[in-house]
Coordinates of C-alpha atoms and ligand atoms in Angstrom, one line a residue:
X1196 CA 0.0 0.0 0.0
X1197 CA 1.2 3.5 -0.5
X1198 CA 1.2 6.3 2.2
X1199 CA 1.2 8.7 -0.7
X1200 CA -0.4 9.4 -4.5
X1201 CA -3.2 12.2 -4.3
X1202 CA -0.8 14.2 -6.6
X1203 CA -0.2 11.6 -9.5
X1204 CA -1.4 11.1 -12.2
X1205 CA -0.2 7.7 -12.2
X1206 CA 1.5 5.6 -9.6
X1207 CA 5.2 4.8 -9.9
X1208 CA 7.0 2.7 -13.0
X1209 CA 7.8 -1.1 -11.9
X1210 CA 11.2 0.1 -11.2
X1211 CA 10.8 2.9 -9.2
X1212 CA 9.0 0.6 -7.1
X1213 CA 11.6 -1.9 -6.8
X1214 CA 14.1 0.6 -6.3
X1215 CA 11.8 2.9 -3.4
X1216 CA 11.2 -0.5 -1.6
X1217 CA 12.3 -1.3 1.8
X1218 CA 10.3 -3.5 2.9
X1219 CA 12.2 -6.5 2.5
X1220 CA 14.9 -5.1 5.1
X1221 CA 13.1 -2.9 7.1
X1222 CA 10.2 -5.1 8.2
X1223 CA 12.8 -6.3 11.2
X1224 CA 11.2 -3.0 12.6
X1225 CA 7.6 -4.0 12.7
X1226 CA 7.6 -4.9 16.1
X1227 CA 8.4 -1.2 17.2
X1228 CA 6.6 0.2 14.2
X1229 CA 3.7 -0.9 16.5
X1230 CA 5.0 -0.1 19.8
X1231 CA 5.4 3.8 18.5
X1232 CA 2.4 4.1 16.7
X1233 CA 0.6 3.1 20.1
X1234 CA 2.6 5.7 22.2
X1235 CA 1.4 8.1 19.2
X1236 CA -2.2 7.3 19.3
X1237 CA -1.8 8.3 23.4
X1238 CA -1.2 11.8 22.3
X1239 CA -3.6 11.8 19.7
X1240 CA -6.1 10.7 21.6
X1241 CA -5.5 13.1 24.8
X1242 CA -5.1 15.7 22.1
X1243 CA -8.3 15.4 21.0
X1244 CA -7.9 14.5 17.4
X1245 CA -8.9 10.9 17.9
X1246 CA -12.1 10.6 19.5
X1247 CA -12.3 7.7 22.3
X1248 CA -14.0 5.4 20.7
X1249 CA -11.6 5.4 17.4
X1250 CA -8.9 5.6 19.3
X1251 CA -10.1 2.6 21.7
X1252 CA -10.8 0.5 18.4
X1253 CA -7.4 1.8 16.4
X1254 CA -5.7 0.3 19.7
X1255 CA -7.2 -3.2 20.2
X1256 CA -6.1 -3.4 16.5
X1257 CA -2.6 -1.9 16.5
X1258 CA -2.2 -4.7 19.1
X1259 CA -3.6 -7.4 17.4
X1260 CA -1.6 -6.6 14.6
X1261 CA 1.6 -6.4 16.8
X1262 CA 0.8 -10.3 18.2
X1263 CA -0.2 -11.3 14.4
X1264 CA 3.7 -9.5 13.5
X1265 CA 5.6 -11.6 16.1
X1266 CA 3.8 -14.8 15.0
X1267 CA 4.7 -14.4 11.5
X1268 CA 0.6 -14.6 10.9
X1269 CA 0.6 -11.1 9.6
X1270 CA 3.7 -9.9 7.4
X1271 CA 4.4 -7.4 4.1
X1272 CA 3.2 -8.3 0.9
X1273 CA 4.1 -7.5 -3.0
X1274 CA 3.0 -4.1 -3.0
X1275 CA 4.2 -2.9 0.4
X1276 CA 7.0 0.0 0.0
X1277 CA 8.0 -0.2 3.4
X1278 CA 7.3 -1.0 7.0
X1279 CA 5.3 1.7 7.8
X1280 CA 3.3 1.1 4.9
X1281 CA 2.5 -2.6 5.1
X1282 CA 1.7 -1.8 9.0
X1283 CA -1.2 1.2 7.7
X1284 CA -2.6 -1.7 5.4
X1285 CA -3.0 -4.3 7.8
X1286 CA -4.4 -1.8 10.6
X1287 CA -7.1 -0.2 7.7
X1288 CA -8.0 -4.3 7.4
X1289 CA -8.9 -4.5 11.1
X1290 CA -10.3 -1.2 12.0
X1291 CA -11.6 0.2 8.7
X1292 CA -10.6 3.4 6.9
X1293 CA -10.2 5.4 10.4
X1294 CA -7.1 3.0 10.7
X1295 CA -5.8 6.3 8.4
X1296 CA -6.1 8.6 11.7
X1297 CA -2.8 7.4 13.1
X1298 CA -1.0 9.2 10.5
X1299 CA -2.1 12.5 11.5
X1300 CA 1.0 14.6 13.4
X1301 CA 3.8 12.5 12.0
X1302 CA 5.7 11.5 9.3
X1303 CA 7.8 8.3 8.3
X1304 CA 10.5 10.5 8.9
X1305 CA 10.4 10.8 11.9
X1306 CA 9.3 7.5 12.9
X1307 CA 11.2 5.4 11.0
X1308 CA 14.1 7.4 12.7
X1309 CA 12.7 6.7 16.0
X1310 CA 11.6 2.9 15.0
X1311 CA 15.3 2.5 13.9
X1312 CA 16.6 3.9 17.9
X1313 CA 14.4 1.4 19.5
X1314 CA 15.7 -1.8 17.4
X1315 CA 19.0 -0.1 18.1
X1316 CA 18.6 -0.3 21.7
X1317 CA 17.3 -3.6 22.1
X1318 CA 19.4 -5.3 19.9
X1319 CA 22.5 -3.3 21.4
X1320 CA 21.7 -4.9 24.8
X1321 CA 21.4 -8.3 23.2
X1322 CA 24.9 -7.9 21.1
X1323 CA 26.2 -6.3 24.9
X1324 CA 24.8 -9.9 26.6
X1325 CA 26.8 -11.8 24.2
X1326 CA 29.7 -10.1 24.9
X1327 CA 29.3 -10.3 28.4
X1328 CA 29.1 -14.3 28.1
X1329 CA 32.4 -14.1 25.9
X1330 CA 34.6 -12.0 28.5
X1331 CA 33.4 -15.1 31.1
X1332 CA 34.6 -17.7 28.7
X1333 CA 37.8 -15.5 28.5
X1334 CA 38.3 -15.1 32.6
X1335 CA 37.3 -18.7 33.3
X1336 CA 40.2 -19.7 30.6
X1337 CA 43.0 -17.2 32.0
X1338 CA 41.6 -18.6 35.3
X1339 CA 42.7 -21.5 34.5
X1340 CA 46.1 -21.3 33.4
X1341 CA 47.5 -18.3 35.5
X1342 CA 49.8 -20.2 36.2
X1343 CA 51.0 -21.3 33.0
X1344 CA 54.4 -19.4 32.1
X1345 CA 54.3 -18.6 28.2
X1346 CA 56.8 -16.9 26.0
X1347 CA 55.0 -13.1 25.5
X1348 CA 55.9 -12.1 22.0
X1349 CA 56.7 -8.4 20.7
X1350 CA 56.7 -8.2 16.5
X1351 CA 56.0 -11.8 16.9
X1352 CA 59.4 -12.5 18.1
X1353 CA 59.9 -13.8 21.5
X1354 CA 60.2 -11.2 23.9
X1355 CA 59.8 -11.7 27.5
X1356 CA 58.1 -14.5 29.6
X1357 CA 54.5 -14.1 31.2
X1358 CA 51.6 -15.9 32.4
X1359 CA 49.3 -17.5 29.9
X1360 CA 46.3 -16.1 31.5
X1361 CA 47.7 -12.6 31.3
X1362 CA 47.8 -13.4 27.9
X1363 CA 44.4 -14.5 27.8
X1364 CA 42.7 -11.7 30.2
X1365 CA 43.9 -9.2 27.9
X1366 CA 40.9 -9.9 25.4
X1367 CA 38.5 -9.3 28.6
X1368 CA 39.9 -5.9 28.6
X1369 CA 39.4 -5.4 25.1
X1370 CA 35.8 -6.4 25.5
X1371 CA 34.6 -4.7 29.0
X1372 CA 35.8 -1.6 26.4
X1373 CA 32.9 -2.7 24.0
X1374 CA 30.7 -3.1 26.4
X1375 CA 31.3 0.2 28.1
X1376 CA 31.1 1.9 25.0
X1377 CA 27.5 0.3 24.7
X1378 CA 26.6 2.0 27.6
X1379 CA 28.2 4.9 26.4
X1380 CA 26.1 4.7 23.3
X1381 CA 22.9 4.1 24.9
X1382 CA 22.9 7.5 27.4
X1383 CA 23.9 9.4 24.5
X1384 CA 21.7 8.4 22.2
X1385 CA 18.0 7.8 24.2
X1386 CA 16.6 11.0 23.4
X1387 CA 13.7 10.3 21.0
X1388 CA 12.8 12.1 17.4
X1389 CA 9.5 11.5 17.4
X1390 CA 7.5 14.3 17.1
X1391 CA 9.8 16.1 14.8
X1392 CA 7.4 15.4 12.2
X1393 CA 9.0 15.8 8.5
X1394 CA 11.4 18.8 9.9
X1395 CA 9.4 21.0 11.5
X1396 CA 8.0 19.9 14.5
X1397 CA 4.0 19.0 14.6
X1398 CA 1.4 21.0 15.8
X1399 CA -0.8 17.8 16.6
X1400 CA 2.0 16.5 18.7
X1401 CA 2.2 19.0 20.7
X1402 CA 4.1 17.1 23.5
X1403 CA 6.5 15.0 22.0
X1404 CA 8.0 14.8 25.6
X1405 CA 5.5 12.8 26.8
X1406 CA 5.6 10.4 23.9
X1407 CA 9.3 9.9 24.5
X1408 CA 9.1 8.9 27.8
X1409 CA 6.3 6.2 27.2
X1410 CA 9.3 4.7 24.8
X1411 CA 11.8 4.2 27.3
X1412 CA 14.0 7.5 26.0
X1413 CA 15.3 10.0 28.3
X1414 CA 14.3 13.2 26.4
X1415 CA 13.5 14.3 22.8
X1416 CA 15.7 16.0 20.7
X1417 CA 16.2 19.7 20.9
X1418 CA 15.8 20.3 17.4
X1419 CA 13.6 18.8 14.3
X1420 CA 15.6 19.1 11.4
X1421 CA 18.5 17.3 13.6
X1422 CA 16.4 15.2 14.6
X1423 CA 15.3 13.4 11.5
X1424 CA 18.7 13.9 9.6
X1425 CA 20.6 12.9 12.9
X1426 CA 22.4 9.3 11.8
X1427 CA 25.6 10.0 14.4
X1428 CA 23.5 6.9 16.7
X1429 CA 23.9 4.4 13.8
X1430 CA 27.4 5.4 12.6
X1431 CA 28.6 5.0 16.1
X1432 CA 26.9 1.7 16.8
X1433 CA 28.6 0.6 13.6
X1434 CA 31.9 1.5 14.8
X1435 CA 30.9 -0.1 18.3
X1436 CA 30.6 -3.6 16.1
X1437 CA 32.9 -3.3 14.2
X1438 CA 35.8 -2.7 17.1
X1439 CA 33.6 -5.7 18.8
X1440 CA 34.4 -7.5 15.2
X1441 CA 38.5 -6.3 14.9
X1442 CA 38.0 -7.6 18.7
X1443 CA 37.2 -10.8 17.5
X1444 CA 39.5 -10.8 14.7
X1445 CA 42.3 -10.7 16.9
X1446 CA 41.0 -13.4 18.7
X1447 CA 40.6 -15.2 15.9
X1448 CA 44.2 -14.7 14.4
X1449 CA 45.9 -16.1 17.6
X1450 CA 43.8 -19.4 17.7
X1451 CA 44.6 -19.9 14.2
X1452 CA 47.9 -19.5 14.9
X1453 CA 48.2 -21.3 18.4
X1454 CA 46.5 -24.5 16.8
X1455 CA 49.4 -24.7 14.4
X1456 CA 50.8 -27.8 15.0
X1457 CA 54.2 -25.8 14.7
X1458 CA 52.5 -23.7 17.9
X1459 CA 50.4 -26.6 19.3
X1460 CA 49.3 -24.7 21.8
X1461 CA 45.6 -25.0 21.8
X1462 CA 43.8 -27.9 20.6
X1463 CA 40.4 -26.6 19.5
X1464 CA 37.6 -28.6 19.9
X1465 CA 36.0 -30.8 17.1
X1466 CA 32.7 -29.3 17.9
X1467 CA 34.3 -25.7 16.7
X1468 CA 36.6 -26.8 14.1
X1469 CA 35.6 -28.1 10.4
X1470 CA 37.0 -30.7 8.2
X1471 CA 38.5 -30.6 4.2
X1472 CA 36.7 -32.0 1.8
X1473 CA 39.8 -33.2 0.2
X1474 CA 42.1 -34.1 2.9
X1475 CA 40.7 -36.4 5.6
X1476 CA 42.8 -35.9 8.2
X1477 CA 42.4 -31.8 8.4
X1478 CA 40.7 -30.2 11.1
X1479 CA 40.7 -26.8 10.6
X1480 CA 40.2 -23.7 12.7
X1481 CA 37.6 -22.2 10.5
X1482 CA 35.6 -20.5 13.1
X1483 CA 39.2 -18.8 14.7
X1484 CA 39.4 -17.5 10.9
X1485 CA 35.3 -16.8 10.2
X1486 CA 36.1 -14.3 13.1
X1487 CA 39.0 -12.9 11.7
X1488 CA 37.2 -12.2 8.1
X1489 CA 33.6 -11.4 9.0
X1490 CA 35.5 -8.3 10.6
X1491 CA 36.0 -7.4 7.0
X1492 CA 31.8 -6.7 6.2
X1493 CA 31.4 -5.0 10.1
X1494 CA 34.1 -2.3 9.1
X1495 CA 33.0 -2.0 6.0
X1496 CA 29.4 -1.4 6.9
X1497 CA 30.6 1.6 8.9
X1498 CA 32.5 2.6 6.0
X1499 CA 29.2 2.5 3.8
X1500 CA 27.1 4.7 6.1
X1501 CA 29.6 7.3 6.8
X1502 CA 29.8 7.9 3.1
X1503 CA 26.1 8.1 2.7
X1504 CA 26.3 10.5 5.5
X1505 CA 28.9 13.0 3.9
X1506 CA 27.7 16.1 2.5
X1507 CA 24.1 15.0 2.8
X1508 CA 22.0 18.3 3.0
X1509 CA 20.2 18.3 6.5
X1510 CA 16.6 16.9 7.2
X1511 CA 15.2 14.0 5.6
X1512 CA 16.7 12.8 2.3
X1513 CA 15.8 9.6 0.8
X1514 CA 19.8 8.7 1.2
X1515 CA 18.9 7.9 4.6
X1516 CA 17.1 4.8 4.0
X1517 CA 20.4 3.5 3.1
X1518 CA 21.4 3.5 7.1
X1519 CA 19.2 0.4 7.9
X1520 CA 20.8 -2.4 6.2
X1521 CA 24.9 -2.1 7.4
X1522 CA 23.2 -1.9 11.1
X1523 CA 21.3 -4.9 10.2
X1524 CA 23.9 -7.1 8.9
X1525 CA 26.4 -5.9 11.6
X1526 CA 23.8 -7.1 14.4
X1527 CA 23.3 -10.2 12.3
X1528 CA 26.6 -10.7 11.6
X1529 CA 27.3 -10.7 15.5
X1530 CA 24.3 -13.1 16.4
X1531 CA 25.9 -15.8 14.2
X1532 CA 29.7 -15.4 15.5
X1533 CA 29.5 -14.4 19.3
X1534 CA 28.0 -17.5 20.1
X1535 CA 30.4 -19.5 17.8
X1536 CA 33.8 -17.7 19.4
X1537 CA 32.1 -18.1 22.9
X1538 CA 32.0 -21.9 22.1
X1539 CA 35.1 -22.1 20.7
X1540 CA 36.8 -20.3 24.0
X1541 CA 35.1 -22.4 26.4
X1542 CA 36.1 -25.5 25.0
X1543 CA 39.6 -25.3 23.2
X1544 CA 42.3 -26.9 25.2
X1545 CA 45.7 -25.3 26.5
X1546 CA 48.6 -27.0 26.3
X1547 CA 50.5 -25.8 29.1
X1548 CA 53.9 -28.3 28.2
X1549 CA 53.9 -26.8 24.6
X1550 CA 53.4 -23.0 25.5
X1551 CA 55.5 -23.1 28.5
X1552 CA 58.5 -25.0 26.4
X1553 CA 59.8 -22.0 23.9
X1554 CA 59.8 -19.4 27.1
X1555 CA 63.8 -18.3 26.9
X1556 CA 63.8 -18.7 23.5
X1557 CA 65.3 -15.9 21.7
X1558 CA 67.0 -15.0 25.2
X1559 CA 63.8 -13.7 26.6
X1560 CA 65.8 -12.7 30.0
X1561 CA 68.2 -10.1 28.7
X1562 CA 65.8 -7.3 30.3
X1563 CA 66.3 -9.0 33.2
X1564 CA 70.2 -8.8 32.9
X1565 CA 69.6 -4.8 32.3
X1566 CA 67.3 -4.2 35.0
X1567 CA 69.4 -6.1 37.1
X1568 CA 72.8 -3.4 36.4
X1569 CA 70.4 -0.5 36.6
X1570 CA 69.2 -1.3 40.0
X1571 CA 72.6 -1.1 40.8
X1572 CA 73.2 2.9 39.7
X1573 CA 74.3 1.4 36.2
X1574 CA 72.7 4.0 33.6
X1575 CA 70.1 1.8 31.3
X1576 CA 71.7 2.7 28.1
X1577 CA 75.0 1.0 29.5
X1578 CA 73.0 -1.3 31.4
X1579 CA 71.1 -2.1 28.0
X1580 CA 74.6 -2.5 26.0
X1581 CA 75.9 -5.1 28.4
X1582 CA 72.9 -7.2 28.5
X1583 CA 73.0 -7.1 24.4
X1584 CA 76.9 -8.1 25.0
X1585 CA 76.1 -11.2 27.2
X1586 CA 73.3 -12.5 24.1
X1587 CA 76.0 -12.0 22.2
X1588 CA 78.0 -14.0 23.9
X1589 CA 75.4 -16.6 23.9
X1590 CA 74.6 -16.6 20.6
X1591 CA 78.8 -17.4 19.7
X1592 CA 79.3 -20.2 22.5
X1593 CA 75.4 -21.3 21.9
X1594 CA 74.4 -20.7 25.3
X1595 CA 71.4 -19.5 27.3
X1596 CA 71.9 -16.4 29.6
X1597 CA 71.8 -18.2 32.7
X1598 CA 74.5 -21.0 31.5
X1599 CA 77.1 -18.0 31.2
X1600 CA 80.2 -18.5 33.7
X1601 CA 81.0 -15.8 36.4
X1602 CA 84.2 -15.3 34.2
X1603 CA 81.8 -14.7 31.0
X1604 CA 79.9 -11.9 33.0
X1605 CA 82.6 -10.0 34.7
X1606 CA 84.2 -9.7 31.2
X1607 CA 81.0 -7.9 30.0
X1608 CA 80.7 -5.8 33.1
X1609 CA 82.4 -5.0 36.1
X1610 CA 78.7 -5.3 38.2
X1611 CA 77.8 -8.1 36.7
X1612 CA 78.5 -10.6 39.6
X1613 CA 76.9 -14.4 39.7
X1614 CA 73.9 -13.3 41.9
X1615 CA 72.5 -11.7 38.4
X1616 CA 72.0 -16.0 37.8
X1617 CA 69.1 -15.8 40.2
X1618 CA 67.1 -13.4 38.2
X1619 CA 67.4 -15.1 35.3
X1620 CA 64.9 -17.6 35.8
X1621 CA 61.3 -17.4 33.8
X1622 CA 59.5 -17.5 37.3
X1623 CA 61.6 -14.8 38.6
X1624 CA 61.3 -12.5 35.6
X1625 CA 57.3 -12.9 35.7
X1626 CA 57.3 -12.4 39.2
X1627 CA 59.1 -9.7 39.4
X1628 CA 56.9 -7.7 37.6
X1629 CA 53.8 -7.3 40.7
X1630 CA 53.2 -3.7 39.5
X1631 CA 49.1 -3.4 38.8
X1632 CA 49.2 -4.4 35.0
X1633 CA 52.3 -6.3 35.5
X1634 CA 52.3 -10.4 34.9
X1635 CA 53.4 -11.2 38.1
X1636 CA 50.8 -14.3 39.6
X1637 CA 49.8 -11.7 42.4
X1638 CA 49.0 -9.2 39.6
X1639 CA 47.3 -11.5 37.4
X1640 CA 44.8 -12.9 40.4
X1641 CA 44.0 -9.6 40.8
X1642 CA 43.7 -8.8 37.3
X1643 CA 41.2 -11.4 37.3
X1644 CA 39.0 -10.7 40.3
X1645 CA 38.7 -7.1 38.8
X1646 CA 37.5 -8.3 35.4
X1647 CA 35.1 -11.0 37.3
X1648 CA 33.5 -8.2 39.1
X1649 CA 33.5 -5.4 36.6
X1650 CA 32.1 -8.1 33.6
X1651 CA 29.4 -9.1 36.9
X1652 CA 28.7 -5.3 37.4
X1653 CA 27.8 -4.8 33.8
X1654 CA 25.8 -7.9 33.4
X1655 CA 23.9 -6.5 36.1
X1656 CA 23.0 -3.0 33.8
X1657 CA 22.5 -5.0 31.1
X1658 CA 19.8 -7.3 32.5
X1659 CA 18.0 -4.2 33.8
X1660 CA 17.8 -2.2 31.2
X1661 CA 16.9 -5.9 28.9
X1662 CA 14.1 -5.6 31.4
X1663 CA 12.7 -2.2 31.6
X1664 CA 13.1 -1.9 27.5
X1665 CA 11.1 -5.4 27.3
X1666 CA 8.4 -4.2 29.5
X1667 CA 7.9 -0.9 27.6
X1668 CA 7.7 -3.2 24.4
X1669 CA 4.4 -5.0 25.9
X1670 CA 1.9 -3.7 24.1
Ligands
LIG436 N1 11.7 3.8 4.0 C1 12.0 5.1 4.4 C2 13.4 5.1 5.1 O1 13.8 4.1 5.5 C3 11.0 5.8 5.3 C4 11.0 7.2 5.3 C5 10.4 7.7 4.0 N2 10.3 9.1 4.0 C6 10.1 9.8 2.8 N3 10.0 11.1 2.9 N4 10.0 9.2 1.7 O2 14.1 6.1 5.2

């Protein structure tokens, strides 16, 4: 059904149609298509432009049609252009031609606008849920194996020993990030623009206040024309997943590698790994490499709306419709692989002999021969020269640090006596390093804890607000 035509002579060509239609995409926000429409009619009603008993009917059917919606008994058809559209059609069906009264003191503009916030909000919360259930995979893992000492690399060369959960934990970070960033999103963002009209405000919405805050939203925009060309919301939830997706990527990169069997440090498990069609006896880490690519369409999509956005004149342009479908295949995209990566954290297995066995590799306690003169008044850059002398020496008599003689260290520096030999032990050097960040067991516990309680703290938010959005949702 069209919401427009008075003015033709002639409705549009068969592909004008195909090109103007939306429905296809934006039918995923039916379900708040209804829920605002409802909040409308309120106003309408105590406005006095709906009498009671219209109003009363154009309800009962705006919430038959929602429960028909989530069903799947009513949906779009053929010659719907768009949500809104197919959602006027099927409320006409129920409640006759007053069913046309909704319309009065808005526009699609600004209600697909404020339709789009709404799916935004619940499905940010979901996306934020899965997260959440990640970073517990993550802590449970580094939980696991703090003790495990691991070669840390830098440039992917072997740097300096730490604790394979420090290693681990470090993802968590990554991801509380994301999720505070949702949060961010969601107090900047839940001011409604309903009741902007097309630009200008309506005069038979005269409180779009009191709409706002029967939808959940904080306040209403301060201005009309912002408020229906405003798109800042989606282009930052697209960069919010997409840094969720380069999250995962990263994720993804180091199981790929650590399943090597050059690495073998993790064995992923059969459940979250696939076979070759070719070559029996593969098992493959395709999920660890399905979250490094699919970051490739989530930064993309981000990439695709800020480019619709540039240079767009303000208020509503038909440009804008082109926001919906990046935000809908980034939440999709998510949907599929959180739950994936979660599965493939909780189960892969650590292999603490393998990881542990490369750890002074590369003479990964040289620092530890430095720090060792400059806590004895030895400037670092001298301190630094000796330490490169002794690998040197290590490297010509194939040697690690710790199997040079007293004779071999006193020729490299006067200060370098045999007690250095106690520091250069993995344990030591990990140990050593307590400091709040360092990777020092002591540290890491802690580290833990902290991400236990912070991940627990924002479950907590998310579950609320999951609650109060769901209950402003009944209809
Ligand atoms: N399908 C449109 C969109 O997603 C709805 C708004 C249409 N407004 C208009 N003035 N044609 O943007």
């Amino acid at each position: 059904m069209a919401l427009w035509g008075g003015r033709f002579s002639q409705g549009p060509a068969d592909s004008v149609a195909a090109l103007s239609r939306s429905v296809d995409f934006d039918w995923r926000l039916a379900p708040y298509d209804v829920r605002v429409n409802l909040a409308h009619l309120d106003q309408l009603e105590s406005n006095g432009i709906v009498g009671v008993d219209v109003a009363a009917a154009i309800r009962t059917g705006l919430q038959q049609l929602g429960k028909e919606i989530a069903s799947g008994d009513f949906s779009y058809n053929d010659a719907d252009e768009d949500v809104h559209s197919a959602i006027e059609r099927g409320l006409i069906a129920k409640v006759g031609t007053v069913g046309g009264s909704i319309r009065a003191g808005r526009s699609r503009n600004d209600l697909v606008v404020t339709d789009f916030k709404l799916y935004l909000i619940d499905h940010l919360l979901e996306v934020a849920g899965l997260v959440a259930a990640l970073i517990d995979a993550i802590t449970a893992q580094a939980d696991l194996h703090k003790e495990t000492i691991a070669p840390g690399f830098t440039h992917l060369q072997h740097a300096q020993p730490i604790l394979f959960g420090h290693e681990l934990a470090k993802h968590a970070h990554a991801l509380l990030r994301d999720l505070d960033r949702i949060g961010d999103w969601l107090e900047r963002n839940s001011i409604s623009p309903f009741g902007a009209g097309a630009l200008a405000g309506s005069g038979i919405q005269p409180f779009p206040e009191v709409t706002a805050e029967e939808l959940g939203f904080t306040g209403v925009n301060g201005n009309s024309i912002d408020a229906v060309s405003d798109r800042d919301f989606a282009a930052e939830a697209l960069f919010v997943l997409a840094m969720i997706g380069i999250h995962l990527s990263r994720i993804g990169e180091e199981f790929t590698l650590w399943s090597t069997s050059e690495f073998g440090w993790a064995v992923i498990d059969d459940a979250f790994s696939t076979g070759s069609s070719i070559m029996p006896q593969k098992k493959n880490p395709d999920i660890a490499e399905l979250a490094r690519g699919k970051s490739g369409r989530l930064i993309g999509n981000l990439t695709s709306l800020l480019v619709v956005l540039k240079g767009l004149p303000f208020a509503y342009n038909r440009d804008l419709q082109e926001d919906k479908e990046p935000i809908f295949d980034s939440i999709e995209t998510l949907f599929v692989l959180l739950p994936a990566v979660i599965g493939m954290m909780e189960t892969t297995k650590f292999m603490p002999v393998a990881i542990e066995a490369g750890v002074l590799d590369g003479h990964s306690l040289a620092t530890e021969v430095a720090d060792f003169l400059a806590r004895r008044g030895v400037p670092f850059s001298q301190a630094h020269e000796a330490a490169g002398a002794c690998v040197r020496l290590c490297e010509e008599k194939s040697l690690q640090l710790h199997e040079l003689s007293d004779v071999d260290f006193a020729s490299v520096h006067p200060l370098l006596s045999s007690d250095v030999r106690a520091q250069l032990t993995a344990l030591g050097a990990i140990n050593s390093r307590n400091s709040i960040p360092g990777t020092s067991l002591s540290s890491v516990i802690n580290q833990i804890a902290e991400l236990v309680s912070e991940n627990n703290q924002s479950k907590r938010w998310i579950e609320n607000e999951r609650k109060s959005f769901t209950s402003m949702m009944k209809l």
